[in-house]
Amino acid sequence: MKKILYVGSECMPFAATGGLGDVMGSLPAALKASAGEEADVRCVIPLYDKVSEDWRSEMKTEAIFTVELGWRKQYCGILSLEKDSVIYYFVDNEYYFKRGALYGHMDDAERYAFFSLAVIEMLSRIDFYPDILHANDWQSAMSIVYLNLCFRQKQGYEKIKTVFTIHNIEYQGKYDMSILADIFGIDWKHTGLMEWDNSMNLMKAAIVCADRVSTVSPSYAKEIQRSEYAHGLENLLIEHNYKLSGILNGIDYIYNDPHNDPDISKKYMWRSLKGKVENKLALQGELGLPQRADVPMYSIISRLVAHKGTDLVCEIGYKLMHEKDIQLVVLGTGNAEYEEYFRELEKQFPDKVRALITYDRKLSKRIYAASDIFIMPSKSEPCGLSQMIASRYGAIPITRETGGLADSIKGYWVDNGDIKGNGFTFANYSSAELYDRICAAYELYCDQKAFKKLQQKVMKTDFSWGISAGSYMELYNSI
Ligand code: GLC
């Protein structure tokens, strides 16, 4: 039996802010479901104050010990609960994790150094030595580094193999080299390992130390070896590309299921799309938009930041609203100027636009269920999950051909009556190309029969974890 431990800074449904939390919350259970008795799958995250009382009441205490981080001696509790045949561990220290927001604190370097070291220390305390330790993103990168630098000689730790997954290379965990010994408790003789471009770089150190490095789509695995995408790590990744691969994420097919979703107005499936129209009418009612079944509803559910392609949408928003009989619903928060743009667009076109400047998972489900077309024109996208969720709810995606978007959504065309592709795509980072695809989707919408056919095909596209969970198992077996 293979023992696998996932390490990360967030995990649905306990505490999450984005895609990493979705993956941590669905991949371990999917892997367990497909491997059955062949795998013992566990997962560890910090015990944030965000984790609800309901979950806490299910937890039991596994161990209590002291973590020595440099000169600091810090309390550490390990709690656990079981869910979907996966054991979830929670690292408890209120000083570090009772903070409200998950990230964005002055001492994030120290908080996640503590977490990573606590995870490695935990293994001997609970007597669980995984075959594979799988860390995700910079916050847990140090677990692999500590394992290699400080624990390899200890009994039980010798043979643990490691995988590091990059969910977004933009966030590397870069700090001033001066805190190496004080905060991380790492000897200066490891400066070479920890340093990149004159700073300490946690992601870099994990890439060097890990047995395998993966990222969340095959295209992104290639892109991050190029300077346009790599945020300075391209040469490192070229050097280590012998151990680099890309595995496309899946989505949680139980949580994201229009046929069985308690959060939407009317359940539906690809066979009968009438229920989807009822969701549109209901959302229009809720948002005070004209209640019309015939108008195509476009949506954007995204952080409103530059790399999501928000500026492309801003370039064409007014033109689009002047020229087309459509509705646009935008959900998300981000840069103040984008938020303001969409608020203003709504003011100018109150019968067409709704700017919902907030983060609300349940509302996002109602929007996926209501909308006909989903816009996601990212500048870069490691994988992207929203285009997959949109597809599952029958909102046809318009995406730019980059990273995981390129791997999951292919352009629509008809070959001798046969539908090819599962969305509308464009290659260049250009608002004219985006506009063109928005119009192409509009035209198809006007031919309801053809539109429904594509919609049904899109809904049936398999974005479950099935295939990718198998690919991870192969990766683990290959080490
Ligand atoms: C990050 C990436 C996103 C990916 C997610 C899960 O949030 O930006 O593209 O889908 O991680 O891997």
Tab-separated table of N, CA, C and O in Angstrom, residues 260-315:
chain	number	residue	atom	x	y	z
A	260	ASN	N	-27.701	18.022	-9.062
A	260	ASN	CA	-27.885	17.727	-7.651
A	260	ASN	C	-27.302	18.832	-6.776
A	260	ASN	O	-26.611	18.555	-5.811
A	261	ASP	N	-27.571	20.063	-7.169
A	261	ASP	CA	-26.932	21.180	-6.486
A	261	ASP	C	-27.951	21.937	-5.638
A	261	ASP	O	-28.848	22.587	-6.169
A	262	PRO	N	-27.836	21.869	-4.326
A	262	PRO	CA	-28.820	22.542	-3.468
A	262	PRO	C	-28.732	24.068	-3.552
A	262	PRO	O	-29.643	24.763	-3.102
A	263	ASP	N	-27.643	24.581	-4.133
A	263	ASP	CA	-27.455	26.034	-4.142
A	263	ASP	C	-28.087	26.734	-5.344
A	263	ASP	O	-28.056	27.959	-5.434
A	264	ILE	N	-28.602	25.984	-6.319
A	264	ILE	CA	-29.175	26.652	-7.499
A	264	ILE	C	-30.702	26.570	-7.469
A	264	ILE	O	-31.278	25.760	-6.727
A	265	SER	N	-31.349	27.411	-8.282
A	265	SER	CA	-32.817	27.517	-8.201
A	265	SER	C	-33.506	26.275	-8.724
A	265	SER	O	-34.507	25.819	-8.175
A	266	LYS	N	-33.002	25.747	-9.842
A	266	LYS	CA	-33.673	24.593	-10.451
A	266	LYS	C	-32.608	23.618	-10.932
A	266	LYS	O	-31.693	23.999	-11.665
A	267	LYS	N	-32.714	22.379	-10.514
A	267	LYS	CA	-31.726	21.383	-10.936
A	267	LYS	C	-31.967	20.995	-12.397
A	267	LYS	O	-33.102	21.000	-12.856
A	268	TYR	N	-30.905	20.633	-13.099
A	268	TYR	CA	-31.059	20.260	-14.516
A	268	TYR	C	-29.879	19.405	-14.926
A	268	TYR	O	-28.879	19.294	-14.211
A	269	MET	N	-30.021	18.800	-16.096
A	269	MET	CA	-28.877	18.065	-16.659
A	269	MET	C	-28.859	18.255	-18.164
A	269	MET	O	-29.745	18.884	-18.733
A	270	TRP	N	-27.833	17.724	-18.810
A	270	TRP	CA	-27.643	18.030	-20.222
A	270	TRP	C	-28.811	17.567	-21.083
A	270	TRP	O	-29.125	18.166	-22.105
A	271	ARG	N	-29.482	16.511	-20.660
A	271	ARG	CA	-30.577	15.968	-21.461
A	271	ARG	C	-31.717	16.975	-21.618
A	271	ARG	O	-32.316	17.086	-22.662
A	272	SER	N	-32.003	17.699	-20.512
A	272	SER	CA	-33.090	18.668	-20.620
A	272	SER	C	-32.603	19.986	-20.040
A	272	SER	O	-32.364	20.111	-18.841
A	273	LEU	N	-32.462	20.955	-20.932
A	273	LEU	CA	-31.866	22.228	-20.511
A	273	LEU	C	-32.910	23.252	-20.057
A	273	LEU	O	-32.568	24.390	-19.769
A	274	LYS	N	-34.187	22.810	-19.996
A	274	LYS	CA	-35.245	23.758	-19.577
A	274	LYS	C	-34.937	24.325	-18.193
A	274	LYS	O	-35.123	25.500	-17.927
A	275	GLY	N	-34.447	23.463	-17.320
A	275	GLY	CA	-34.133	23.891	-15.953
A	275	GLY	C	-33.091	24.985	-15.944
A	275	GLY	O	-33.083	25.861	-15.077
A	276	LYS	N	-32.191	24.937	-16.924
A	276	LYS	CA	-31.144	25.969	-16.972
A	276	LYS	C	-31.767	27.337	-17.236
A	276	LYS	O	-31.364	28.330	-16.636
A	277	VAL	N	-32.753	27.375	-18.133
A	277	VAL	CA	-33.425	28.652	-18.425
A	277	VAL	C	-34.108	29.186	-17.167
A	277	VAL	O	-34.073	30.390	-16.891
A	278	GLU	N	-34.680	28.302	-16.392
A	278	GLU	CA	-35.325	28.761	-15.146
A	278	GLU	C	-34.307	29.391	-14.198
A	278	GLU	O	-34.615	30.335	-13.480
A	279	ASN	N	-33.099	28.853	-14.207
A	279	ASN	CA	-32.040	29.455	-13.383
A	279	ASN	C	-31.713	30.870	-13.866
A	279	ASN	O	-31.426	31.756	-13.069
A	280	LYS	N	-31.737	31.035	-15.194
A	280	LYS	CA	-31.456	32.376	-15.736
A	280	LYS	C	-32.543	33.349	-15.298
A	280	LYS	O	-32.246	34.444	-14.796
A	281	LEU	N	-33.805	32.951	-15.459
A	281	LEU	CA	-34.909	33.842	-15.086
A	281	LEU	C	-34.847	34.173	-13.586
A	281	LEU	O	-35.079	35.312	-13.181
A	282	ALA	N	-34.493	33.172	-12.797
A	282	ALA	CA	-34.433	33.390	-11.346
A	282	ALA	C	-33.315	34.371	-10.995
A	282	ALA	O	-33.505	35.276	-10.169
A	283	LEU	N	-32.167	34.212	-11.621
A	283	LEU	CA	-31.049	35.121	-11.303
A	283	LEU	C	-31.355	36.538	-11.786
A	283	LEU	O	-31.066	37.513	-11.093
A	284	GLN	N	-31.963	36.634	-12.970
A	284	GLN	CA	-32.353	37.966	-13.462
A	284	GLN	C	-33.278	38.632	-12.447
A	284	GLN	O	-33.132	39.808	-12.122
A	285	GLY	N	-34.223	37.848	-11.923
A	285	GLY	CA	-35.149	38.369	-10.914
A	285	GLY	C	-34.397	38.816	-9.669
A	285	GLY	O	-34.586	39.921	-9.160
A	286	GLU	N	-33.503	37.951	-9.223
A	286	GLU	CA	-32.731	38.245	-8.007
A	286	GLU	C	-31.908	39.532	-8.159
A	286	GLU	O	-31.778	40.317	-7.229
A	287	LEU	N	-31.332	39.712	-9.364
A	287	LEU	CA	-30.429	40.853	-9.566
A	287	LEU	C	-31.142	42.080	-10.119
A	287	LEU	O	-30.513	43.116	-10.363
A	288	GLY	N	-32.443	41.950	-10.369
A	288	GLY	CA	-33.191	43.088	-10.904
A	288	GLY	C	-32.868	43.391	-12.362
A	288	GLY	O	-32.984	44.533	-12.805
A	289	LEU	N	-32.487	42.378	-13.095
A	289	LEU	CA	-32.282	42.542	-14.541
A	289	LEU	C	-33.597	42.172	-15.236
A	289	LEU	O	-34.395	41.405	-14.680
A	290	PRO	N	-33.842	42.690	-16.449
A	290	PRO	CA	-35.050	42.288	-17.166
A	290	PRO	C	-35.115	40.764	-17.287
A	290	PRO	O	-34.128	40.138	-17.661
A	291	GLN	N	-36.292	40.205	-16.939
A	291	GLN	CA	-36.403	38.736	-16.962
A	291	GLN	C	-36.770	38.252	-18.351
A	291	GLN	O	-37.932	38.229	-18.725
A	292	ARG	N	-35.757	37.899	-19.099
A	292	ARG	CA	-35.957	37.463	-20.489
A	292	ARG	C	-35.200	36.163	-20.711
A	292	ARG	O	-33.989	36.096	-20.527
A	293	ALA	N	-35.931	35.164	-21.181
A	293	ALA	CA	-35.276	33.888	-21.482
A	293	ALA	C	-34.427	34.003	-22.741
A	293	ALA	O	-33.433	33.297	-22.909
A	294	ASP	N	-34.813	34.922	-23.641
A	294	ASP	CA	-34.184	34.947	-24.970
A	294	ASP	C	-32.834	35.672	-25.000
A	294	ASP	O	-32.072	35.519	-25.933
A	295	VAL	N	-32.517	36.450	-23.981
A	295	VAL	CA	-31.274	37.228	-24.053
A	295	VAL	C	-30.094	36.376	-23.562
A	295	VAL	O	-30.207	35.682	-22.555
A	296	PRO	N	-28.993	36.375	-24.302
A	296	PRO	CA	-27.853	35.572	-23.828
A	296	PRO	C	-27.212	36.217	-22.605
A	296	PRO	O	-26.916	37.409	-22.609
A	297	MET	N	-26.991	35.407	-21.584
A	297	MET	CA	-26.318	35.927	-20.388
A	297	MET	C	-24.856	35.476	-20.402
A	297	MET	O	-24.556	34.284	-20.421
A	298	TYR	N	-23.954	36.474	-20.416
A	298	TYR	CA	-22.517	36.226	-20.325
A	298	TYR	C	-22.115	36.428	-18.859
A	298	TYR	O	-22.689	37.269	-18.177
A	299	SER	N	-21.109	35.681	-18.426
A	299	SER	CA	-20.652	35.933	-17.058
A	299	SER	C	-19.137	35.863	-16.943
A	299	SER	O	-18.451	35.245	-17.774
A	300	ILE	N	-18.662	36.535	-15.907
A	300	ILE	CA	-17.237	36.486	-15.533
A	300	ILE	C	-17.206	36.218	-14.030
A	300	ILE	O	-17.841	36.953	-13.264
A	301	ILE	N	-16.539	35.156	-13.635
A	301	ILE	CA	-16.369	34.879	-12.204
A	301	ILE	C	-14.872	34.727	-12.001
A	301	ILE	O	-14.267	33.751	-12.455
A	302	SER	N	-14.265	35.717	-11.356
A	302	SER	CA	-12.807	35.753	-11.370
A	302	SER	C	-12.309	36.769	-10.363
A	302	SER	O	-13.034	37.690	-9.994
A	303	ARG	N	-11.063	36.589	-9.941
A	303	ARG	CA	-10.423	37.708	-9.271
A	303	ARG	C	-10.215	38.783	-10.333
A	303	ARG	O	-9.824	38.477	-11.462
A	304	LEU	N	-10.489	40.031	-9.986
A	304	LEU	CA	-10.389	41.102	-10.980
A	304	LEU	C	-8.963	41.662	-10.959
A	304	LEU	O	-8.698	42.715	-10.385
A	305	VAL	N	-8.050	40.889	-11.542
A	305	VAL	CA	-6.636	41.289	-11.578
A	305	VAL	C	-6.133	41.143	-13.010
A	305	VAL	O	-6.779	40.499	-13.844
A	306	ALA	N	-4.969	41.743	-13.258
A	306	ALA	CA	-4.483	41.832	-14.641
A	306	ALA	C	-4.282	40.466	-15.293
A	306	ALA	O	-4.692	40.252	-16.432
A	307	HIS	N	-3.667	39.504	-14.568
A	307	HIS	CA	-3.318	38.273	-15.287
A	307	HIS	C	-4.544	37.416	-15.647
A	307	HIS	O	-4.458	36.476	-16.421
A	308	LYS	N	-5.694	37.779	-15.110
A	308	LYS	CA	-6.930	37.087	-15.506
A	308	LYS	C	-7.509	37.675	-16.795
A	308	LYS	O	-8.585	37.263	-17.250
A	309	GLY	N	-6.816	38.671	-17.367
A	309	GLY	CA	-7.276	39.237	-18.638
A	309	GLY	C	-8.353	40.280	-18.473
A	309	GLY	O	-9.062	40.616	-19.429
A	310	THR	N	-8.479	40.819	-17.269
A	310	THR	CA	-9.565	41.780	-16.994
A	310	THR	C	-9.450	43.018	-17.884
A	310	THR	O	-10.458	43.578	-18.312
A	311	ASP	N	-8.203	43.434	-18.170
A	311	ASP	CA	-8.075	44.648	-18.993
A	311	ASP	C	-8.632	44.449	-20.409
A	311	ASP	O	-9.142	45.382	-21.013
A	312	LEU	N	-8.554	43.221	-20.929
A	312	LEU	CA	-9.144	42.975	-22.257
A	312	LEU	C	-10.648	43.224	-22.226
A	312	LEU	O	-11.217	43.824	-23.136
A	313	VAL	N	-11.287	42.746	-21.149
A	313	VAL	CA	-12.735	42.934	-21.026
A	313	VAL	C	-13.045	44.422	-20.902
A	313	VAL	O	-13.978	44.935	-21.530
A	314	CYS	N	-12.216	45.126	-20.120
A	314	CYS	CA	-12.457	46.562	-19.926
A	314	CYS	C	-12.329	47.334	-21.244
A	314	CYS	O	-13.047	48.294	-21.474
A	315	GLU	N	-11.412	46.894	-22.088
A	315	GLU	CA	-11.224	47.605	-23.364
A	315	GLU	C	-12.475	47.555	-24.241
A	315	GLU	O	-12.715	48.450	-25.029
